[in-house]
Short mmCIF file of C-alpha atoms in Angstrom, two decimals:
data_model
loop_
_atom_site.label_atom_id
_atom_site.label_comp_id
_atom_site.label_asym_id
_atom_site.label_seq_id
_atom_site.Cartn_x
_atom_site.Cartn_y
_atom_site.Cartn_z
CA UNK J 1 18.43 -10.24 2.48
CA UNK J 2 16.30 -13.41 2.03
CA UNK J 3 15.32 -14.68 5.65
CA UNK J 4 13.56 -17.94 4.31
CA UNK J 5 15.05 -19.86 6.95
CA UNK J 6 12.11 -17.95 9.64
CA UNK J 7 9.53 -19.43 6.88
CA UNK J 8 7.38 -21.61 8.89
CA UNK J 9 5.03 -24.76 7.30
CA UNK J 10 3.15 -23.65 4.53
CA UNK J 11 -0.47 -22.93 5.41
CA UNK J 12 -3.15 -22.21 2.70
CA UNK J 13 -6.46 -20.95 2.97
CA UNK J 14 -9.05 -22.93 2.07
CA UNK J 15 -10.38 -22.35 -1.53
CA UNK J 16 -14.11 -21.69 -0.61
CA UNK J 17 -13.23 -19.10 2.12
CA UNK J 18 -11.02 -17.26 -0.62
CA UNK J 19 -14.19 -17.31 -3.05
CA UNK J 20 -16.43 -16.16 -0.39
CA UNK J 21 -14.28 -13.40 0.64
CA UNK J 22 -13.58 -12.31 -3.30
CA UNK J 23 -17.49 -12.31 -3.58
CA UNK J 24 -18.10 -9.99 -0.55
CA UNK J 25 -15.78 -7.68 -1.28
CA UNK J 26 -17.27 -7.22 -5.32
CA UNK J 27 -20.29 -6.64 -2.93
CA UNK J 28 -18.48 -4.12 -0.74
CA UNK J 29 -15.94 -2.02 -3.45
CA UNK J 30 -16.85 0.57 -6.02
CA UNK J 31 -16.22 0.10 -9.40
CA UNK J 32 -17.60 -3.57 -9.83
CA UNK J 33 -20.83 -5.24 -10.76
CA UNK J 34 -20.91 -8.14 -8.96
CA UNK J 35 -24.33 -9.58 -9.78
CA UNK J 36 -22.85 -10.09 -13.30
CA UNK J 37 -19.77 -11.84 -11.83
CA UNK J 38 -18.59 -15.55 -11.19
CA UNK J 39 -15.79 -16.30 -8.79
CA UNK J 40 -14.69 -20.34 -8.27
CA UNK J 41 -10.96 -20.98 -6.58
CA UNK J 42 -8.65 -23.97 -7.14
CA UNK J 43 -5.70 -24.23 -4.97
CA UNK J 44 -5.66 -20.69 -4.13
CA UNK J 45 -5.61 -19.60 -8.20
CA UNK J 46 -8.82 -17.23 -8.22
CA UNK J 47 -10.81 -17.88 -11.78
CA UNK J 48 -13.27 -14.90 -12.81
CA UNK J 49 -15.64 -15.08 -14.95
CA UNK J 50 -19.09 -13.05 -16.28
CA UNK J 51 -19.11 -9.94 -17.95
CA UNK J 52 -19.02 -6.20 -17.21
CA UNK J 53 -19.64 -2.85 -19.16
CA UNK J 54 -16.04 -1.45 -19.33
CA UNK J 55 -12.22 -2.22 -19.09
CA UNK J 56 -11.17 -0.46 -15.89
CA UNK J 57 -14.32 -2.11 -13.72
CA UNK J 58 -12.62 -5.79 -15.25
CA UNK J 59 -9.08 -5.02 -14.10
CA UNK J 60 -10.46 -3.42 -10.85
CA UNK J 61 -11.88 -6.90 -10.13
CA UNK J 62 -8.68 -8.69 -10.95
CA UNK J 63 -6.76 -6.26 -8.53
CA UNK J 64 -9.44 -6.58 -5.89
CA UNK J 65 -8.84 -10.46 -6.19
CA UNK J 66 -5.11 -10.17 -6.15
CA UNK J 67 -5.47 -8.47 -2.76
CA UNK J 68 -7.71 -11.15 -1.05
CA UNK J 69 -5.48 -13.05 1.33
CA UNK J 70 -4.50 -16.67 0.62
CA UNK J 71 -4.59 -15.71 -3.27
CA UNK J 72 -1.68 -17.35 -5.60
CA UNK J 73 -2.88 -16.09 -8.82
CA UNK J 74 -6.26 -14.45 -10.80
CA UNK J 75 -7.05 -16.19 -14.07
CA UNK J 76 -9.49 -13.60 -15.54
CA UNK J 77 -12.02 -14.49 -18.52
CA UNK J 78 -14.17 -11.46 -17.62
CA UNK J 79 -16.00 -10.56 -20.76
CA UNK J 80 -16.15 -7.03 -21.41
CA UNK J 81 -19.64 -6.01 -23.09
CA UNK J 82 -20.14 -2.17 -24.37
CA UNK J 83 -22.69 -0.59 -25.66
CA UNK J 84 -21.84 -0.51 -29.28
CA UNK J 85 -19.52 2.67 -30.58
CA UNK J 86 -19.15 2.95 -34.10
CA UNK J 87 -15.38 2.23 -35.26
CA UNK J 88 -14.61 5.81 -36.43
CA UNK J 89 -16.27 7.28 -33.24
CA UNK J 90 -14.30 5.76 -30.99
CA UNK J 91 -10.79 6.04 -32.74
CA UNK J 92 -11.55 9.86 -32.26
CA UNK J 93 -12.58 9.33 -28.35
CA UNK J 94 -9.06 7.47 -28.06
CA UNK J 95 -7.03 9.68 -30.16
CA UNK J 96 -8.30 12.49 -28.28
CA UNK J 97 -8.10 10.96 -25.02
CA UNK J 98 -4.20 10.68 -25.68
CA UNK J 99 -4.24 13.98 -26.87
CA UNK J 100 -5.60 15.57 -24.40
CA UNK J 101 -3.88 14.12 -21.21
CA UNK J 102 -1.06 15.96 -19.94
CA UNK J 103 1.22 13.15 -19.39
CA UNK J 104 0.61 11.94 -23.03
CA UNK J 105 -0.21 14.24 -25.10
CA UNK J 106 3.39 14.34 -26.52
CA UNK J 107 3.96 10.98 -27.35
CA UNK J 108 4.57 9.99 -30.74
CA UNK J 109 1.51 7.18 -30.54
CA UNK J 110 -1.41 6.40 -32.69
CA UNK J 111 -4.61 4.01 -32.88
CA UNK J 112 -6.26 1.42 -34.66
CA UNK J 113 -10.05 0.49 -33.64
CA UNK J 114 -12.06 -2.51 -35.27
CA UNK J 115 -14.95 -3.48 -33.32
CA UNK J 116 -13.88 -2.24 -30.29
CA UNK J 117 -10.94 -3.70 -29.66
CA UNK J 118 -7.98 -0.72 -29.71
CA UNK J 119 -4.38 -1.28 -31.54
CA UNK J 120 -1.75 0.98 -30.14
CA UNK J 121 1.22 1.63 -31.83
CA UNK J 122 4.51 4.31 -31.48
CA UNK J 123 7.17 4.38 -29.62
CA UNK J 124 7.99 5.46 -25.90
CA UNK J 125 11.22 5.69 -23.57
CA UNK J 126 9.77 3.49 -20.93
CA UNK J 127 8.11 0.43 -19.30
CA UNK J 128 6.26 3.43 -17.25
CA UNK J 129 5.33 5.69 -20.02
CA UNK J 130 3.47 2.66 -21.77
CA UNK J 131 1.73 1.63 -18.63
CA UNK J 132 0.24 5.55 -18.88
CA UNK J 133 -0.66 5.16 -22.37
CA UNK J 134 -2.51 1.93 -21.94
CA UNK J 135 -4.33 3.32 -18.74
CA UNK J 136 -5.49 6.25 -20.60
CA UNK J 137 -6.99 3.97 -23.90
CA UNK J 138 -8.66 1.51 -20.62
CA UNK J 139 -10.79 4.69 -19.30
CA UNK J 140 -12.09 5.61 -22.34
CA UNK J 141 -15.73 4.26 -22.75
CA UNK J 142 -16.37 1.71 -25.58
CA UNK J 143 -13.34 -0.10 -25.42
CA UNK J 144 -13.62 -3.88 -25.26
CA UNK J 145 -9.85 -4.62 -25.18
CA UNK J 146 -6.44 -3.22 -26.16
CA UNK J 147 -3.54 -4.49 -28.14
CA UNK J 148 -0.23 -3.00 -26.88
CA UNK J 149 2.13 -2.98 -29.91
CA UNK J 150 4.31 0.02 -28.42
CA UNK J 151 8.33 0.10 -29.21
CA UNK J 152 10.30 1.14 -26.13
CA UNK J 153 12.99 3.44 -27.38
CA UNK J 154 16.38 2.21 -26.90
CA UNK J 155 18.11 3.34 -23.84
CA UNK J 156 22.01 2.73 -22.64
CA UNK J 157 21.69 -0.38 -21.04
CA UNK J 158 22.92 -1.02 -17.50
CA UNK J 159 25.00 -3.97 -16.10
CA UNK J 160 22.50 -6.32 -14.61
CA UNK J 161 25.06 -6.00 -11.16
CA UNK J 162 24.54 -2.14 -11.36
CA UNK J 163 20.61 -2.98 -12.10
CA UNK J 164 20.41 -4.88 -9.03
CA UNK J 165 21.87 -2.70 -6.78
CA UNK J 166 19.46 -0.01 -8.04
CA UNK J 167 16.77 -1.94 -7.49
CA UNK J 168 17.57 -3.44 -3.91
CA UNK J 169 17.93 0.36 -3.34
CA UNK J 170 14.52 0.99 -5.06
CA UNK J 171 12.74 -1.75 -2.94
CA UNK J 172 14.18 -0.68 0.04
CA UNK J 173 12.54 2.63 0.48
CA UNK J 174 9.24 1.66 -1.12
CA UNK J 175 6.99 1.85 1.79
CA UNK J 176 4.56 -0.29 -0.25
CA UNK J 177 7.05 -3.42 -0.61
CA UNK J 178 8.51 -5.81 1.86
CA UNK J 179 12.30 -6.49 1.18
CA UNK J 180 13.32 -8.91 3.58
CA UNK J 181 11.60 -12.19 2.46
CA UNK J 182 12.93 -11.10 -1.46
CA UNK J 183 16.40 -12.12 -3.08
CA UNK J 184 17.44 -10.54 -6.43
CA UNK J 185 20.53 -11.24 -8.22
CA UNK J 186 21.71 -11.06 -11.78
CA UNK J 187 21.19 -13.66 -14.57
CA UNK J 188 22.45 -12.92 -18.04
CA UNK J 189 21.20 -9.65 -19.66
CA UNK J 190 18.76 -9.41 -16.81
CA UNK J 191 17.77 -10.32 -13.08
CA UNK J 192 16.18 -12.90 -11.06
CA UNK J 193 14.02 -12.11 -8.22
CA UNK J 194 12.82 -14.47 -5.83
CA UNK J 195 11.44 -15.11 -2.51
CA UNK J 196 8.39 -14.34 -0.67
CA UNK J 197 5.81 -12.44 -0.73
CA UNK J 198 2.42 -12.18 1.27
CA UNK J 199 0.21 -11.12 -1.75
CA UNK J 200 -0.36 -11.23 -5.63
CA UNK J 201 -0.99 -7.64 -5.58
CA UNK J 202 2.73 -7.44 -3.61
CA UNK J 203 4.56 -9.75 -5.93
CA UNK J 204 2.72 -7.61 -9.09
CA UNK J 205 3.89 -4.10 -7.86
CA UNK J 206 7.70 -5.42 -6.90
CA UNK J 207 8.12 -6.31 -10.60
CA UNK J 208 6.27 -2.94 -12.06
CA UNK J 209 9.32 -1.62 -9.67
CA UNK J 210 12.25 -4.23 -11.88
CA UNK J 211 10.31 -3.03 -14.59
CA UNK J 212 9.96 0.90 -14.20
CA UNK J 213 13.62 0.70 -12.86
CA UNK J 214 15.03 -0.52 -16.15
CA UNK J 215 15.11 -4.38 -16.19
CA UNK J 216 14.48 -5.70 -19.64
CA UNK J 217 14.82 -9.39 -18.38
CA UNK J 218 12.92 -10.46 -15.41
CA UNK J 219 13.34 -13.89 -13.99
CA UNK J 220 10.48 -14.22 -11.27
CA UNK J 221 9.24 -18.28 -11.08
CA UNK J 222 11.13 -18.39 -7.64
CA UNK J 223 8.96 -15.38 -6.54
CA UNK J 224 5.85 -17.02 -4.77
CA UNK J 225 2.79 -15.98 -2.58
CA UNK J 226 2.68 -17.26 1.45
CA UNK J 227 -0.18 -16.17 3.30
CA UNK J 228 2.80 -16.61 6.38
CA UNK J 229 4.59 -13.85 4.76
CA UNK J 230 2.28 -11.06 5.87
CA UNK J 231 3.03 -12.31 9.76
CA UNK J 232 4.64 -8.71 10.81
CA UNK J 233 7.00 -10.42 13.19
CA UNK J 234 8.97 -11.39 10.17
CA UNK J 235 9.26 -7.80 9.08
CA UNK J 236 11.20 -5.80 11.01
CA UNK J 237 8.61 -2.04 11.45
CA UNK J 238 8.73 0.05 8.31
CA UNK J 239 8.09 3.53 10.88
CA UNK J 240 11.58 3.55 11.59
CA UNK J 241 13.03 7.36 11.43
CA UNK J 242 15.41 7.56 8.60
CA UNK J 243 18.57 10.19 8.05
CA UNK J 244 16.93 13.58 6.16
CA UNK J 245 20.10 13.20 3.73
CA UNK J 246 18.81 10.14 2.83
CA UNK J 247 15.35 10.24 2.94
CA UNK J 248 15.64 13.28 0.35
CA UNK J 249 17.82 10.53 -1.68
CA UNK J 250 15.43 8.15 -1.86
CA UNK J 251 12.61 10.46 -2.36
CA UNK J 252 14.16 11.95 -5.63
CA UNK J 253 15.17 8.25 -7.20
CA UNK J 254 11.09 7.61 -6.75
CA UNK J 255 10.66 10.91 -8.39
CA UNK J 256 12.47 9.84 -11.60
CA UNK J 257 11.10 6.74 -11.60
CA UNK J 258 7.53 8.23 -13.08
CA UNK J 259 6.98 9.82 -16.32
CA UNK J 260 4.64 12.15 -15.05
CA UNK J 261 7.53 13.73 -12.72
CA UNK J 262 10.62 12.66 -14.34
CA UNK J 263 11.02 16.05 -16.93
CA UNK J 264 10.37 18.04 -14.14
CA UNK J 265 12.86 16.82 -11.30
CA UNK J 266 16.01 18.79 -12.30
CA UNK J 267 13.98 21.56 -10.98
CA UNK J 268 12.51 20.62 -7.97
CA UNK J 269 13.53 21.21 -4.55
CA UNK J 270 13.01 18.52 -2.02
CA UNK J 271 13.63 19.31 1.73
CA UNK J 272 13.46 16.97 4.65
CA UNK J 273 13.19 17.58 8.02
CA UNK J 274 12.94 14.96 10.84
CA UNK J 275 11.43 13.04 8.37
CA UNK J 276 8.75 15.93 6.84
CA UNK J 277 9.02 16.11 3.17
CA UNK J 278 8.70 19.71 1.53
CA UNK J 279 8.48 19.96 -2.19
CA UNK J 280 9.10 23.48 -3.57
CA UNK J 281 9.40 24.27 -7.66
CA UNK J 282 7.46 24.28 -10.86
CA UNK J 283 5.82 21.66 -12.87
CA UNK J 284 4.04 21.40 -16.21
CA UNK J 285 0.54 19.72 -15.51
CA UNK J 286 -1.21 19.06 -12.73
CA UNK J 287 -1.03 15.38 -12.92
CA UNK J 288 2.66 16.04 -12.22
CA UNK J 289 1.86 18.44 -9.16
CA UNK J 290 0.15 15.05 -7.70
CA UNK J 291 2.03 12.49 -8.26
CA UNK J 292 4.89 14.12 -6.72
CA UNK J 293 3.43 14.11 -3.67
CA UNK J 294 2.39 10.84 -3.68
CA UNK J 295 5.68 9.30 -5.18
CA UNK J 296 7.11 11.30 -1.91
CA UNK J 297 4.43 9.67 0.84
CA UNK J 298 5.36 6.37 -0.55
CA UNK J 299 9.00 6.76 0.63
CA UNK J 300 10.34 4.84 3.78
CA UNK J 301 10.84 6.93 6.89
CA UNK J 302 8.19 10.12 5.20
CA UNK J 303 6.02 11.22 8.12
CA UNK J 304 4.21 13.66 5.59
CA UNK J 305 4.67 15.94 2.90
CA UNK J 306 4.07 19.35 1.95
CA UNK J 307 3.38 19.91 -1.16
CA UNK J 308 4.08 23.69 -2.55
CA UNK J 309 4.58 22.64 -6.60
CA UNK J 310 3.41 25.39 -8.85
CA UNK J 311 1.81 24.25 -11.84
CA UNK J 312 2.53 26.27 -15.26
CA UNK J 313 1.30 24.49 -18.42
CA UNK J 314 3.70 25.29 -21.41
CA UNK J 315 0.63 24.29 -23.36
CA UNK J 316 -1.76 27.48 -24.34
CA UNK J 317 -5.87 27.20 -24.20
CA UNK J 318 -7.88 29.57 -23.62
CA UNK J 319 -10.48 28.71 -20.78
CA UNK J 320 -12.95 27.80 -23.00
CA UNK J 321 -10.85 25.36 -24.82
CA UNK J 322 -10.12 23.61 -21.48
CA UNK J 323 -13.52 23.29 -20.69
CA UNK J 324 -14.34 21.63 -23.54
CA UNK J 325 -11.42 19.57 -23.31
CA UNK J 326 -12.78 18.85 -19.20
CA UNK J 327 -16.39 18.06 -20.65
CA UNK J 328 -15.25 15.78 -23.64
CA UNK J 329 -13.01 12.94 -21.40
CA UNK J 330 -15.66 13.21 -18.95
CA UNK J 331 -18.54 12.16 -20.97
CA UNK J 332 -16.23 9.49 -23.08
CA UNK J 333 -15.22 8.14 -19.68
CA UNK J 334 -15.83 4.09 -18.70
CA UNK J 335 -17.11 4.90 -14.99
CA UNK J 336 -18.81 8.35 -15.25
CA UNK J 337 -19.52 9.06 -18.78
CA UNK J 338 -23.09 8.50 -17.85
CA UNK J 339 -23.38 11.41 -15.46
CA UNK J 340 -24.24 14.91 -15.94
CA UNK J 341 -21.80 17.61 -15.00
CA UNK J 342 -21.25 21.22 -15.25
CA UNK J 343 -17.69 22.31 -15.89
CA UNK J 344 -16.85 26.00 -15.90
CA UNK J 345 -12.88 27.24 -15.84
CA UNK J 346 -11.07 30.61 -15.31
CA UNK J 347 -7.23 31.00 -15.31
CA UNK J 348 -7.06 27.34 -15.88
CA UNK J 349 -8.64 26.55 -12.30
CA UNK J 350 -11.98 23.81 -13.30
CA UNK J 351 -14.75 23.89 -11.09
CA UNK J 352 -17.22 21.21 -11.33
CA UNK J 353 -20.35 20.28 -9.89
CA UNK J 354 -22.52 17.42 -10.70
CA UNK J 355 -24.28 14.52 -8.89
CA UNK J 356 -23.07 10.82 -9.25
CA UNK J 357 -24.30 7.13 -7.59
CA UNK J 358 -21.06 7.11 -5.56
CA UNK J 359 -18.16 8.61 -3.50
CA UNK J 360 -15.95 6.65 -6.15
CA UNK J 361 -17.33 8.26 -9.14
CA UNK J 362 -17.54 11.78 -7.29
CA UNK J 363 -13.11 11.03 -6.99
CA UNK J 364 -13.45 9.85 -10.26
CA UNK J 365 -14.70 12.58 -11.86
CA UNK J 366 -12.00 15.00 -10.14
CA UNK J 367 -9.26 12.68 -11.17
CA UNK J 368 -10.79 12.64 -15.12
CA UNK J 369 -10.33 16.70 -15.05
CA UNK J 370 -7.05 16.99 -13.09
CA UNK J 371 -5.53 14.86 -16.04
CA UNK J 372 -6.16 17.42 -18.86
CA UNK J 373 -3.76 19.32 -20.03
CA UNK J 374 -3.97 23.52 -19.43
CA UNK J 375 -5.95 22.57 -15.94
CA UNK J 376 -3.81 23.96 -13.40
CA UNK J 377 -6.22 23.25 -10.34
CA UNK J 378 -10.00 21.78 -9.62
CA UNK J 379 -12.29 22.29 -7.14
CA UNK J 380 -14.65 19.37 -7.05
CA UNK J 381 -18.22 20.35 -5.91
CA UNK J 382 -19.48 17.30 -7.64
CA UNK J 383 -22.60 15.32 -4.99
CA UNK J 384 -23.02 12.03 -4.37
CA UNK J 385 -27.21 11.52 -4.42
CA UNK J 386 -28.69 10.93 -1.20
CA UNK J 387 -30.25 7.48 -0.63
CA UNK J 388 -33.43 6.97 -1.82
CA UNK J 389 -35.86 8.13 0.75
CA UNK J 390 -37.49 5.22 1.76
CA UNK J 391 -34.71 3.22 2.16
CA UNK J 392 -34.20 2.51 6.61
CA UNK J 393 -30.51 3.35 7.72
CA UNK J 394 -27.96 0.69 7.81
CA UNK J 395 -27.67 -0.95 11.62
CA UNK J 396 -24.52 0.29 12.84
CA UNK J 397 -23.63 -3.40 13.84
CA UNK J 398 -23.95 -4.61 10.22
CA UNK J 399 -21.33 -1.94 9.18
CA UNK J 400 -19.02 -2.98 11.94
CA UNK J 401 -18.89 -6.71 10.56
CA UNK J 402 -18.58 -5.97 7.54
CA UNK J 403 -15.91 -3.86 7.93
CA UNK J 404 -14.55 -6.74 10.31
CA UNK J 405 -14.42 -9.05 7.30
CA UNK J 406 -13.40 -6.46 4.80
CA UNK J 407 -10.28 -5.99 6.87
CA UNK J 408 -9.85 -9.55 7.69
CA UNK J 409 -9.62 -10.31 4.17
CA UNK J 410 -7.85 -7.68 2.88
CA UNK J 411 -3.86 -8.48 2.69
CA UNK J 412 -2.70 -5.51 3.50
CA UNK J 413 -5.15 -5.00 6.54
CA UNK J 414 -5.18 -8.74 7.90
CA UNK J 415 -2.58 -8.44 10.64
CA UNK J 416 -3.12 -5.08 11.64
CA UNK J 417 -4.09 -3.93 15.07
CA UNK J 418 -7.33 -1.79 14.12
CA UNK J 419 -10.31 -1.73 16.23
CA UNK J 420 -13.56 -0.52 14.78
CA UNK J 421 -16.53 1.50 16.12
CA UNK J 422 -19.45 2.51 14.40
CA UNK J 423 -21.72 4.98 15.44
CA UNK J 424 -24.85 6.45 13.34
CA UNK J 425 -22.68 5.08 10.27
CA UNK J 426 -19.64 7.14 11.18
CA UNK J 427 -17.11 4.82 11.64
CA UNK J 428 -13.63 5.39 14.44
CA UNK J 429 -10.70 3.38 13.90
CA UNK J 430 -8.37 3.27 16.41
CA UNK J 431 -5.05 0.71 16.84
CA UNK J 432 -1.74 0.79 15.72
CA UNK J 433 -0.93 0.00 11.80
CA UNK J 434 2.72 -0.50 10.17
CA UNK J 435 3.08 2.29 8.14
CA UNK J 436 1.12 5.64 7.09
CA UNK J 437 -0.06 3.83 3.56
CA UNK J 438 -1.76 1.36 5.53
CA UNK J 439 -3.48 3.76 7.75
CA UNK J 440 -4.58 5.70 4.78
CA UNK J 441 -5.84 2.71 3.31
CA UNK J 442 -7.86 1.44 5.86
CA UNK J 443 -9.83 5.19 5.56
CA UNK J 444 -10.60 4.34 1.89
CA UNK J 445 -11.76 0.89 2.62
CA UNK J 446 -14.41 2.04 5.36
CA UNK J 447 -15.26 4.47 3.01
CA UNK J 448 -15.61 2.05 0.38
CA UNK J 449 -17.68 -0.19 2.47
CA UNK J 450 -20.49 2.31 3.06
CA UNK J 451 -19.03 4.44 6.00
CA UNK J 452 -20.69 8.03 5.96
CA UNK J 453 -17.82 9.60 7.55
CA UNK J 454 -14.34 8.01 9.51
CA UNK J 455 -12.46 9.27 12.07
CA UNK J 456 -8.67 7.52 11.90
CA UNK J 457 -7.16 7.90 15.22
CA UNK J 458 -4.71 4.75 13.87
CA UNK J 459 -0.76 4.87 14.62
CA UNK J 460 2.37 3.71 13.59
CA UNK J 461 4.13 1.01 14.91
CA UNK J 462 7.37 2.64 15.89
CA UNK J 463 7.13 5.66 15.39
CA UNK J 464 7.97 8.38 17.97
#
């Protein structure tokens, strides 16, 4: 239900307070060279301009913008400069990239390459599975930019009044979305959503939900950013307990919902009790085996989940095969393509070890392996490399602010009752947050921010 009549005056943040803040956290976050960037705001639309080396590090700036309080939209003219890759070359890095992930290796897709810039054509069943496909092509290094020219196969289309209830359902139980400032209705062959929202990054995933859920026709002009909708007192606490029955529900709709899970969920067992979610059954990749779990924590009313998913690849390799397969997307990958690993595999189970700049391309490199097909498990004993010696330790009070400001900024953090202490670089957060995604997210942005080590003594609002 739309509640636009608690909507109080409109209050934007000032434009150069919304550039600084994009600026510092380029400075802060992984997976961005900020030196090489350009940031200028206009009535709360962010403008980004500059270049960088790869794909993923541009769109990770976009979505690092879209999170920045106060933003209304991200025009993005970052140029993306690669060290040349001969046409041929990289068709065979892409092809084989598609090939060799577990979630797409079965799709009836191919590629066209001219001077970096990668055609994709074929056909898949969903909004979702093209999203995978295109997030595969954007990892693989030498890619300057991608032309989507995918065919969604035709599926039985829905009434949009039977489409909206599904998604009003769908939204509902995402932990990650806010339903009460949001209206949807039906218009035509599709739906309309409007409303409020207290981020670009919330108004983007709401319609990847429309989307993944099967609208074909989204209507979303009336859906607009307010830095006043992130005020918590106009969202009623998402900690709530919820009935197991239902819970269970709503955990196996999510579970459809991705292509990674979806062939797998007629044989999965999901249990609940008092709100602890236990997955039991078998599952073809291990991409599968984790995004079940974390289609599960994103549920409304999930205290935690147990995840006991056995993982038995249908597809055949011997050991060695898989660890070439492991070594070949790692060294054709944007972010740590660079690095130099050693990759050794027996009964499917990788084991890596390595050294990278950063605890982002040490989780990087896991998730690169864990997506190859035939690897049913990886134990990451990949370093980060120490500081250079000479280098004095951080003051513990400059970590502290930043952090301070990091949070401050961040839309998903703003509001939330987190207090911060920093001691020898290890960083304590203690408060209350509104749900378990936010508390895990504020671990990940201290980490991000240079923490050595945090201890997250947060809770949730509500909850017993």
């Amino acid at each position: 239900m739309l509640r636009s009549d608690l909507a109080p005056p409109e209050e934007r943040v000032a434009d150069q307070n919304i550039t600084r803040a994009v600026e510092l956290l380029f400075l802060t976050c992984k997976g961005v060279t900020s030196q090489q960037l350009d940031v200028e705001t206009h009535e709360g639309i962010v403008q980004l301009a500059g270049c960088t080396d790869n794909l993923l590090a541009r769109e990770r700036a976009e979505a690092i913008a879209k999170e920045v309080r106060g933003v209304r939209g991200v025009v993005n003219a970052i140029e993306v400069r690669t060290q040349p890759v001969p046409d041929a070359v990289l068709l065979r890095s892409v092809q084989q990239a598609l090939h060799d992930n577990a979630a797409t290796a079965d799709y009836p897709v191919h590629c066209r390459v001219q001077q970096g810039e990668v055609t994709v054509e074929g056909t898949v069943h969903s909004w979702a599975e093209q999203q995978l496909v295109l997030q595969v092509l954007r990892g693989v290094r030498g890619v300057r930019q991608i032309h989507p020219r995918l065919q969604l196969h035709p599926q039985p289309e829905a009434a949009p009044v039977h489409l909206v209830a599904r998604l009003r359902t769908l939204l509902a139980w995402d932990l990650r979305l806010k339903s009460d400032l949001v209206s949807i209705e039906p218009v035509g062959h599709g739906v309309r959503v409007s409303g409020q929202v207290g981020s670009l990054a919330e108004r983007e995933q709401l319609l990847h939900l429309a989307y993944a859920a099967g609208a074909a026709h989204i209507d979303a002009s009336g859906l607009t950013v307010a830095a006043w909708a992130l005020d918590p007192h106009l969202r009623p606490p998402r900690a709530v307990p919820q009935a197991d029955g239902a819970i269970e529900q709503a955990v196996r709709d999510a579970l459809r919902l991705d292509p990674r899970v979806a062939p797998f969920v007629a044989t999965l067992q999901v249990n609940v009790r008092q709100g602890q979610v236990t997955l039991f059954g078998t599952v073809g990749h291990l991409q599968a085996h984790h995004a079940a779990a974390q289609d599960a924590g994103n549920v409304v009313g999930v205290v935690g989940v147990e995840n006991h998913l056995l993982v038995r690849s249908h597809y055949l390799a011997s050991d060695d095969e898989t660890r070439q397969r492991v070594a070949a997307a790692l060294a054709r990958d944007a972010y740590v393509g660079r690095c130099a690993f050693a990759v050794s595999v027996h009964d499917g189970h990788v084991r890596l070890a390595g050294e990278v700049a950063s605890p982002a391309d040490q989780i990087r490199a896991g998730e690169v392996a864990a997506g190859i097909r035939g690897v049913a498990a990886v134990d990451n004993r990949v370093q980060v490399a120490p500081a250079a010696p000479a280098a004095p330790p951080e003051p513990d009070a400059e970590l502290a602010q930043r952090l301070h400001t990091h949070f401050y900024w961040s839309a998903p953090l703003h509001d939330q009752d987190i207090d911060v202490q920093v001691r020898h670089g290890c960083v304590t957060l203690s408060g209350t947050v509104d749900t378990r995604l936010t508390r895990e997210r504020a671990t990940e942005e201290a980490l991000l921010c240079g923490a050595r080590e945090v201890h997250n003594h947060l809770r949730l609002a509500g909850a017993p």
